């Protein structure tokens, strides 16, 4: 099997269903050996089963690819470490990490329980940090041993992380945190041959059933703009050696559209050269806001 990832090894978290499954299959189709991680939990994180990860492994192998399942909890230190160890034990190397695992506990802010906040932060934000930490430690050791890798990390954020989303304060905060983690990791790990980028995808998955309810169903014979497989080609490229020089960037991907997000940049500014009074600061802020571009609305606000 040949392609832009031939000879590379990729680990994909949350790869038993939805976007993760599509990414794992697309990476394998382009020649990568894949570690398919999934706990097999419900959409809210409850339960667990080895079935989804193993099913994706079997699908990849049926098409001539190489894959192994990993069912450890990547939001624990031991689980994240074992993800990297599984790649090294099964295939002898690790070249790319696609952080994708997650679930939802949606509530309006005043109804959001502490456990729902903690659970979503844990799987999305901590579940990105720990695999990234252990993969980075391996790649740093390789670099220091004179074997500088062409390593790649693709983190999964969301439009909710870029703009916010009503009823998803926990999810939006976690996904925004992933963007900050991406920027820091890209800066810190560049010296070791590691590129780190983030993706804000929009696609039909268990997590987006309510969000995209009016646009979910594909029309027979037409381009299915919400298919998870539309997002995967960009993920495969970002996981390949071909994306040399691209790091610390954030992309949106939906259907046939790819957008480079430009992030926070300084807008209108004024400097008094001395301390403002509260009234003066307020007047100055209002003047600056009149000159500034309006922000995009939070998802769910009409």
mmCIF file of C-alpha atoms in Angstrom:
data_model
loop_
_atom_site.group_PDB
_atom_site.id
_atom_site.type_symbol
_atom_site.label_atom_id
_atom_site.label_comp_id
_atom_site.label_asym_id
_atom_site.label_seq_id
_atom_site.Cartn_x
_atom_site.Cartn_y
_atom_site.Cartn_z
ATOM 1 C CA UNK A 1 0.000 0.000 0.000
ATOM 2 C CA UNK A 2 1.547 3.323 -1.081
ATOM 3 C CA UNK A 3 0.644 6.951 -0.438
ATOM 4 C CA UNK A 4 1.911 10.106 1.230
ATOM 5 C CA UNK A 5 2.158 8.304 4.596
ATOM 6 C CA UNK A 6 3.897 5.157 3.378
ATOM 7 C CA UNK A 7 6.289 3.878 6.015
ATOM 8 C CA UNK A 8 4.868 6.123 8.738
ATOM 9 C CA UNK A 9 3.098 5.101 11.937
ATOM 10 C CA UNK A 10 0.187 7.107 13.293
ATOM 11 C CA UNK A 11 -1.794 6.880 16.525
ATOM 12 C CA UNK A 12 -5.368 8.182 16.433
ATOM 13 C CA UNK A 13 -7.359 8.668 19.630
ATOM 14 C CA UNK A 14 -11.129 8.311 19.646
ATOM 15 C CA UNK A 15 -10.817 6.368 16.403
ATOM 16 C CA UNK A 16 -13.621 3.867 16.886
ATOM 17 C CA UNK A 17 -16.334 6.022 15.338
ATOM 18 C CA UNK A 18 -17.000 9.269 13.494
ATOM 19 C CA UNK A 19 -14.098 11.520 12.608
ATOM 20 C CA UNK A 20 -11.485 9.353 14.314
ATOM 21 C CA UNK A 21 -12.559 6.286 12.365
ATOM 22 C CA UNK A 22 -12.458 8.258 9.119
ATOM 23 C CA UNK A 23 -8.980 9.595 9.957
ATOM 24 C CA UNK A 24 -7.624 6.137 10.836
ATOM 25 C CA UNK A 25 -8.951 4.613 7.636
ATOM 26 C CA UNK A 26 -7.663 7.501 5.510
ATOM 27 C CA UNK A 27 -4.195 7.299 7.071
ATOM 28 C CA UNK A 28 -4.082 3.566 6.416
ATOM 29 C CA UNK A 29 -5.209 4.105 2.829
ATOM 30 C CA UNK A 30 -2.211 6.416 2.369
ATOM 31 C CA UNK A 31 0.203 3.774 3.645
ATOM 32 C CA UNK A 32 0.426 4.460 7.377
ATOM 33 C CA UNK A 33 0.325 1.769 10.031
ATOM 34 C CA UNK A 34 -2.268 2.890 12.566
ATOM 35 C CA UNK A 35 -2.798 2.505 16.292
ATOM 36 C CA UNK A 36 -6.569 2.768 16.721
ATOM 37 C CA UNK A 37 -7.400 4.063 20.191
ATOM 38 C CA UNK A 38 -10.938 4.059 21.535
ATOM 39 C CA UNK A 39 -12.601 3.329 24.863
ATOM 40 C CA UNK A 40 -15.904 2.511 23.169
ATOM 41 C CA UNK A 41 -17.902 4.785 25.463
ATOM 42 C CA UNK A 42 -21.343 6.281 24.884
ATOM 43 C CA UNK A 43 -21.762 9.817 23.565
ATOM 44 C CA UNK A 44 -21.662 11.163 27.138
ATOM 45 C CA UNK A 45 -18.621 9.110 28.127
ATOM 46 C CA UNK A 46 -20.481 6.352 29.955
ATOM 47 C CA UNK A 47 -19.690 2.642 29.633
ATOM 48 C CA UNK A 48 -16.972 1.220 27.456
ATOM 49 C CA UNK A 49 -16.226 -1.525 24.957
ATOM 50 C CA UNK A 50 -13.233 -2.784 22.986
ATOM 51 C CA UNK A 51 -15.512 -3.419 20.024
ATOM 52 C CA UNK A 52 -15.330 -0.082 18.144
ATOM 53 C CA UNK A 53 -11.515 0.057 18.072
ATOM 54 C CA UNK A 54 -11.202 -3.563 17.009
ATOM 55 C CA UNK A 55 -13.831 -3.106 14.303
ATOM 56 C CA UNK A 56 -11.829 -0.277 12.727
ATOM 57 C CA UNK A 57 -8.669 -2.383 12.908
ATOM 58 C CA UNK A 58 -10.454 -5.176 11.054
ATOM 59 C CA UNK A 59 -11.726 -2.730 8.422
ATOM 60 C CA UNK A 60 -8.199 -1.444 7.812
ATOM 61 C CA UNK A 61 -6.737 -4.941 7.621
ATOM 62 C CA UNK A 62 -9.491 -6.037 5.224
ATOM 63 C CA UNK A 63 -8.221 -3.384 2.797
ATOM 64 C CA UNK A 64 -4.613 -4.523 3.102
ATOM 65 C CA UNK A 65 -3.529 -2.048 5.754
ATOM 66 C CA UNK A 66 -1.765 -2.485 9.077
ATOM 67 C CA UNK A 67 -3.425 -1.579 12.366
ATOM 68 C CA UNK A 68 -3.629 -2.525 16.028
ATOM 69 C CA UNK A 69 -6.182 -1.596 18.675
ATOM 70 C CA UNK A 70 -5.481 0.324 21.856
ATOM 71 C CA UNK A 71 -8.265 0.600 24.413
ATOM 72 C CA UNK A 72 -6.428 2.429 27.199
ATOM 73 C CA UNK A 73 -7.711 5.671 28.702
ATOM 74 C CA UNK A 74 -5.527 8.362 27.153
ATOM 75 C CA UNK A 75 -6.690 10.886 29.777
ATOM 76 C CA UNK A 76 -4.546 8.989 32.298
ATOM 77 C CA UNK A 77 -0.773 9.079 32.400
ATOM 78 C CA UNK A 78 -0.490 5.299 32.142
ATOM 79 C CA UNK A 79 -2.992 5.114 29.285
ATOM 80 C CA UNK A 80 -1.254 7.837 27.295
ATOM 81 C CA UNK A 81 2.148 6.254 27.848
ATOM 82 C CA UNK A 82 0.815 2.875 26.722
ATOM 83 C CA UNK A 83 -0.528 4.440 23.510
ATOM 84 C CA UNK A 84 3.012 5.430 22.517
ATOM 85 C CA UNK A 85 4.370 2.098 23.731
ATOM 86 C CA UNK A 86 1.815 0.225 21.623
ATOM 87 C CA UNK A 87 3.004 2.004 18.467
ATOM 88 C CA UNK A 88 6.644 1.256 19.272
ATOM 89 C CA UNK A 89 5.988 -2.379 20.198
ATOM 90 C CA UNK A 90 3.766 -3.099 17.194
ATOM 91 C CA UNK A 91 5.500 -1.093 14.475
ATOM 92 C CA UNK A 92 8.848 0.047 15.873
ATOM 93 C CA UNK A 93 8.225 3.773 15.569
ATOM 94 C CA UNK A 94 5.741 6.624 15.941
ATOM 95 C CA UNK A 95 5.558 9.428 13.401
ATOM 96 C CA UNK A 96 2.185 11.078 13.944
ATOM 97 C CA UNK A 97 -0.346 11.599 16.719
ATOM 98 C CA UNK A 98 -3.920 12.596 15.926
ATOM 99 C CA UNK A 99 -5.689 13.700 19.114
ATOM 100 C CA UNK A 100 -9.401 13.301 18.512
ATOM 101 C CA UNK A 101 -11.066 11.624 21.521
ATOM 102 C CA UNK A 102 -13.991 13.381 23.169
ATOM 103 C CA UNK A 103 -17.597 13.382 24.280
ATOM 104 C CA UNK A 104 -20.243 15.894 25.321
ATOM 105 C CA UNK A 105 -22.071 16.832 28.510
ATOM 106 C CA UNK A 106 -24.124 19.776 27.242
ATOM 107 C CA UNK A 107 -25.931 22.045 29.705
ATOM 108 C CA UNK A 108 -26.719 25.736 29.948
ATOM 109 C CA UNK A 109 -24.141 27.378 32.196
ATOM 110 C CA UNK A 110 -26.350 27.741 35.282
ATOM 111 C CA UNK A 111 -27.299 24.048 35.041
ATOM 112 C CA UNK A 112 -23.797 22.744 34.348
ATOM 113 C CA UNK A 113 -22.682 20.420 37.134
ATOM 114 C CA UNK A 114 -19.099 20.354 38.341
ATOM 115 C CA UNK A 115 -18.806 16.698 37.296
ATOM 116 C CA UNK A 116 -19.945 17.571 33.762
ATOM 117 C CA UNK A 117 -17.337 20.338 33.601
ATOM 118 C CA UNK A 118 -14.574 18.084 34.890
ATOM 119 C CA UNK A 119 -15.460 15.123 32.663
ATOM 120 C CA UNK A 120 -15.400 17.170 29.454
ATOM 121 C CA UNK A 121 -12.224 19.000 30.424
ATOM 122 C CA UNK A 122 -10.618 15.679 31.255
ATOM 123 C CA UNK A 123 -11.318 13.868 27.995
ATOM 124 C CA UNK A 124 -10.779 16.805 25.628
ATOM 125 C CA UNK A 125 -8.030 18.896 27.206
ATOM 126 C CA UNK A 126 -6.197 16.426 29.428
ATOM 127 C CA UNK A 127 -6.792 13.772 26.762
ATOM 128 C CA UNK A 128 -4.829 15.958 24.343
ATOM 129 C CA UNK A 129 -2.095 16.959 26.778
ATOM 130 C CA UNK A 130 -1.045 13.514 28.013
ATOM 131 C CA UNK A 131 -0.650 11.712 24.649
ATOM 132 C CA UNK A 132 1.142 14.796 23.310
ATOM 133 C CA UNK A 133 3.456 14.850 26.326
ATOM 134 C CA UNK A 134 4.438 11.193 25.990
ATOM 135 C CA UNK A 135 4.818 11.321 22.206
ATOM 136 C CA UNK A 136 6.914 14.489 22.540
ATOM 137 C CA UNK A 137 9.163 12.854 25.125
ATOM 138 C CA UNK A 138 9.800 9.987 22.707
ATOM 139 C CA UNK A 139 10.542 12.344 19.814
ATOM 140 C CA UNK A 140 12.838 14.497 21.939
ATOM 141 C CA UNK A 141 14.812 11.404 22.908
ATOM 142 C CA UNK A 142 15.048 10.414 19.241
ATOM 143 C CA UNK A 143 16.278 13.882 18.314
ATOM 144 C CA UNK A 144 18.884 13.929 21.071
ATOM 145 C CA UNK A 145 20.099 10.524 19.869
ATOM 146 C CA UNK A 146 20.751 12.008 16.423
ATOM 147 C CA UNK A 147 17.595 10.598 14.831
ATOM 148 C CA UNK A 148 15.594 13.810 14.381
ATOM 149 C CA UNK A 149 12.064 12.746 13.407
ATOM 150 C CA UNK A 150 9.618 14.231 10.948
ATOM 151 C CA UNK A 151 6.960 14.021 13.634
ATOM 152 C CA UNK A 152 3.474 15.446 13.374
ATOM 153 C CA UNK A 153 0.665 16.181 15.829
ATOM 154 C CA UNK A 154 -2.871 17.069 14.764
ATOM 155 C CA UNK A 155 -5.072 18.342 17.590
ATOM 156 C CA UNK A 156 -8.849 18.547 17.327
ATOM 157 C CA UNK A 157 -10.494 21.785 18.365
ATOM 158 C CA UNK A 158 -13.905 23.015 17.229
ATOM 159 C CA UNK A 159 -15.817 26.036 16.060
ATOM 160 C CA UNK A 160 -17.041 26.083 19.651
ATOM 161 C CA UNK A 161 -13.459 26.644 20.742
ATOM 162 C CA UNK A 162 -13.002 29.454 18.242
ATOM 163 C CA UNK A 163 -16.298 31.271 18.819
ATOM 164 C CA UNK A 164 -18.082 29.669 21.764
ATOM 165 C CA UNK A 165 -21.334 27.710 21.637
ATOM 166 C CA UNK A 166 -24.482 28.249 23.689
ATOM 167 C CA UNK A 167 -25.121 25.310 26.011
ATOM 168 C CA UNK A 168 -21.527 24.106 25.696
ATOM 169 C CA UNK A 169 -19.468 26.168 28.131
ATOM 170 C CA UNK A 170 -17.392 23.148 29.191
ATOM 171 C CA UNK A 171 -16.805 21.931 25.634
ATOM 172 C CA UNK A 172 -16.052 25.439 24.307
ATOM 173 C CA UNK A 173 -13.558 26.115 27.093
ATOM 174 C CA UNK A 174 -11.812 22.777 26.551
ATOM 175 C CA UNK A 175 -11.608 23.261 22.795
ATOM 176 C CA UNK A 176 -10.258 26.797 23.240
ATOM 177 C CA UNK A 177 -7.661 25.370 25.615
ATOM 178 C CA UNK A 178 -6.571 22.927 22.918
ATOM 179 C CA UNK A 179 -5.751 25.880 20.669
ATOM 180 C CA UNK A 180 -3.487 27.371 23.330
ATOM 181 C CA UNK A 181 -1.851 23.983 23.901
ATOM 182 C CA UNK A 182 -1.232 23.676 20.160
ATOM 183 C CA UNK A 183 0.544 27.026 19.926
ATOM 184 C CA UNK A 184 2.805 26.319 22.905
ATOM 185 C CA UNK A 185 3.624 22.779 21.764
ATOM 186 C CA UNK A 186 4.472 23.980 18.258
ATOM 187 C CA UNK A 187 6.905 26.532 19.692
ATOM 188 C CA UNK A 188 8.497 24.189 22.233
ATOM 189 C CA UNK A 189 8.846 21.105 20.046
ATOM 190 C CA UNK A 190 10.055 22.615 16.774
ATOM 191 C CA UNK A 191 13.695 22.008 17.739
ATOM 192 C CA UNK A 192 12.992 18.276 17.914
ATOM 193 C CA UNK A 193 11.486 17.983 14.435
ATOM 194 C CA UNK A 194 7.875 18.042 15.636
ATOM 195 C CA UNK A 195 5.125 19.985 13.840
ATOM 196 C CA UNK A 196 1.922 20.651 15.807
ATOM 197 C CA UNK A 197 -1.270 21.955 14.227
ATOM 198 C CA UNK A 198 -4.959 22.082 15.147
ATOM 199 C CA UNK A 199 -8.147 21.440 13.231
ATOM 200 C CA UNK A 200 -11.673 22.705 13.833
ATOM 201 C CA UNK A 201 -13.802 20.227 11.868
ATOM 202 C CA UNK A 202 -17.513 20.213 11.097
ATOM 203 C CA UNK A 203 -18.982 16.832 10.184
ATOM 204 C CA UNK A 204 -21.736 14.363 10.962
ATOM 205 C CA UNK A 205 -20.877 12.426 14.128
ATOM 206 C CA UNK A 206 -22.628 11.348 17.311
ATOM 207 C CA UNK A 207 -21.466 14.595 18.915
ATOM 208 C CA UNK A 208 -23.020 16.841 16.255
ATOM 209 C CA UNK A 209 -26.412 15.218 15.741
ATOM 210 C CA UNK A 210 -28.289 18.089 17.379
ATOM 211 C CA UNK A 211 -26.031 20.867 16.093
ATOM 212 C CA UNK A 212 -26.428 19.905 12.441
ATOM 213 C CA UNK A 213 -29.902 18.361 12.633
ATOM 214 C CA UNK A 214 -31.236 20.411 9.712
ATOM 215 C CA UNK A 215 -28.306 19.648 7.414
ATOM 216 C CA UNK A 216 -27.342 16.145 8.464
ATOM 217 C CA UNK A 217 -29.141 13.906 5.991
ATOM 218 C CA UNK A 218 -27.229 13.429 2.713
ATOM 219 C CA UNK A 219 -29.132 13.724 -0.555
ATOM 220 C CA UNK A 220 -28.772 10.676 -2.743
ATOM 221 C CA UNK A 221 -26.336 11.301 -5.575
ATOM 222 C CA UNK A 222 -25.202 14.667 -4.182
ATOM 223 C CA UNK A 223 -21.984 15.586 -2.428
ATOM 224 C CA UNK A 224 -22.412 14.753 1.253
ATOM 225 C CA UNK A 225 -20.890 17.881 2.775
ATOM 226 C CA UNK A 226 -21.236 16.580 6.337
ATOM 227 C CA UNK A 227 -19.465 13.233 5.831
ATOM 228 C CA UNK A 228 -16.550 12.824 8.296
ATOM 229 C CA UNK A 229 -14.407 11.517 5.435
ATOM 230 C CA UNK A 230 -14.293 15.051 3.965
ATOM 231 C CA UNK A 231 -12.167 16.245 6.872
ATOM 232 C CA UNK A 232 -9.659 13.387 6.817
ATOM 233 C CA UNK A 233 -7.583 14.331 3.740
ATOM 234 C CA UNK A 234 -6.314 17.463 5.501
ATOM 235 C CA UNK A 235 -5.559 15.416 8.623
ATOM 236 C CA UNK A 236 -3.589 12.903 6.538
ATOM 237 C CA UNK A 237 -1.559 15.682 4.934
ATOM 238 C CA UNK A 238 -0.838 17.298 8.309
ATOM 239 C CA UNK A 239 0.291 13.873 9.584
ATOM 240 C CA UNK A 240 2.634 13.373 6.630
ATOM 241 C CA UNK A 241 6.173 14.551 5.991
ATOM 242 C CA UNK A 242 4.783 16.617 3.105
ATOM 243 C CA UNK A 243 3.586 19.381 5.461
ATOM 244 C CA UNK A 244 7.146 20.456 6.318
ATOM 245 C CA UNK A 245 7.187 24.066 7.534
ATOM 246 C CA UNK A 246 3.519 24.118 8.576
ATOM 247 C CA UNK A 247 3.261 24.289 12.363
ATOM 248 C CA UNK A 248 1.378 26.251 14.988
ATOM 249 C CA UNK A 249 -1.546 26.791 12.619
ATOM 250 C CA UNK A 250 -5.283 26.287 13.015
ATOM 251 C CA UNK A 251 -7.517 25.120 10.178
ATOM 252 C CA UNK A 252 -11.270 24.817 9.761
ATOM 253 C CA UNK A 253 -12.482 21.973 7.558
ATOM 254 C CA UNK A 254 -16.045 21.255 6.456
ATOM 255 C CA UNK A 255 -17.249 19.545 3.301
ATOM 256 C CA UNK A 256 -15.035 20.816 0.488
ATOM 257 C CA UNK A 257 -13.910 23.934 2.381
ATOM 258 C CA UNK A 258 -10.549 24.461 4.100
ATOM 259 C CA UNK A 259 -9.876 27.715 5.959
ATOM 260 C CA UNK A 260 -6.735 28.944 7.696
ATOM 261 C CA UNK A 261 -7.813 30.658 10.916
ATOM 262 C CA UNK A 262 -5.841 33.786 11.769
ATOM 263 C CA UNK A 263 -6.498 33.962 15.511
ATOM 264 C CA UNK A 264 -6.230 36.900 17.869
ATOM 265 C CA UNK A 265 -4.423 39.877 16.391
ATOM 266 C CA UNK A 266 -4.075 43.429 17.771
ATOM 267 C CA UNK A 267 -6.817 45.729 16.562
ATOM 268 C CA UNK A 268 -7.310 49.460 17.142
ATOM 269 C CA UNK A 269 -5.244 50.784 20.046
ATOM 270 C CA UNK A 270 -4.572 54.017 21.889
ATOM 271 C CA UNK A 271 -1.851 54.884 24.408
ATOM 272 C CA UNK A 272 -2.333 57.858 26.725
ATOM 273 C CA UNK A 273 1.177 57.566 28.091
ATOM 274 C CA UNK A 274 -0.212 57.832 31.600
ATOM 275 C CA UNK A 275 -2.815 56.203 33.834
ATOM 276 C CA UNK A 276 -6.444 56.471 32.708
ATOM 277 C CA UNK A 277 -9.332 57.332 34.962
ATOM 278 C CA UNK A 278 -12.199 54.803 34.763
ATOM 279 C CA UNK A 279 -14.333 57.270 32.808
ATOM 280 C CA UNK A 280 -11.514 58.045 30.389
ATOM 281 C CA UNK A 281 -10.750 54.330 29.927
ATOM 282 C CA UNK A 282 -14.399 53.645 29.144
ATOM 283 C CA UNK A 283 -14.609 56.489 26.647
ATOM 284 C CA UNK A 284 -11.403 55.334 24.970
ATOM 285 C CA UNK A 285 -12.645 51.732 24.828
ATOM 286 C CA UNK A 286 -15.872 52.812 23.146
ATOM 287 C CA UNK A 287 -13.945 54.785 20.538
ATOM 288 C CA UNK A 288 -11.722 51.787 19.842
ATOM 289 C CA UNK A 289 -14.727 49.493 19.508
ATOM 290 C CA UNK A 290 -16.236 51.799 16.885
ATOM 291 C CA UNK A 291 -13.066 51.348 14.823
ATOM 292 C CA UNK A 292 -12.787 47.596 15.405
ATOM 293 C CA UNK A 293 -14.241 44.776 13.342
ATOM 294 C CA UNK A 294 -17.250 43.103 14.946
ATOM 295 C CA UNK A 295 -16.638 39.564 16.132
ATOM 296 C CA UNK A 296 -18.439 36.565 14.696
ATOM 297 C CA UNK A 297 -21.438 35.534 16.809
ATOM 298 C CA UNK A 298 -21.329 32.683 19.280
ATOM 299 C CA UNK A 299 -22.892 29.494 17.883
ATOM 300 C CA UNK A 300 -26.523 29.297 18.965
ATOM 301 C CA UNK A 301 -27.078 33.078 19.068
ATOM 302 C CA UNK A 302 -29.464 34.256 16.382
#
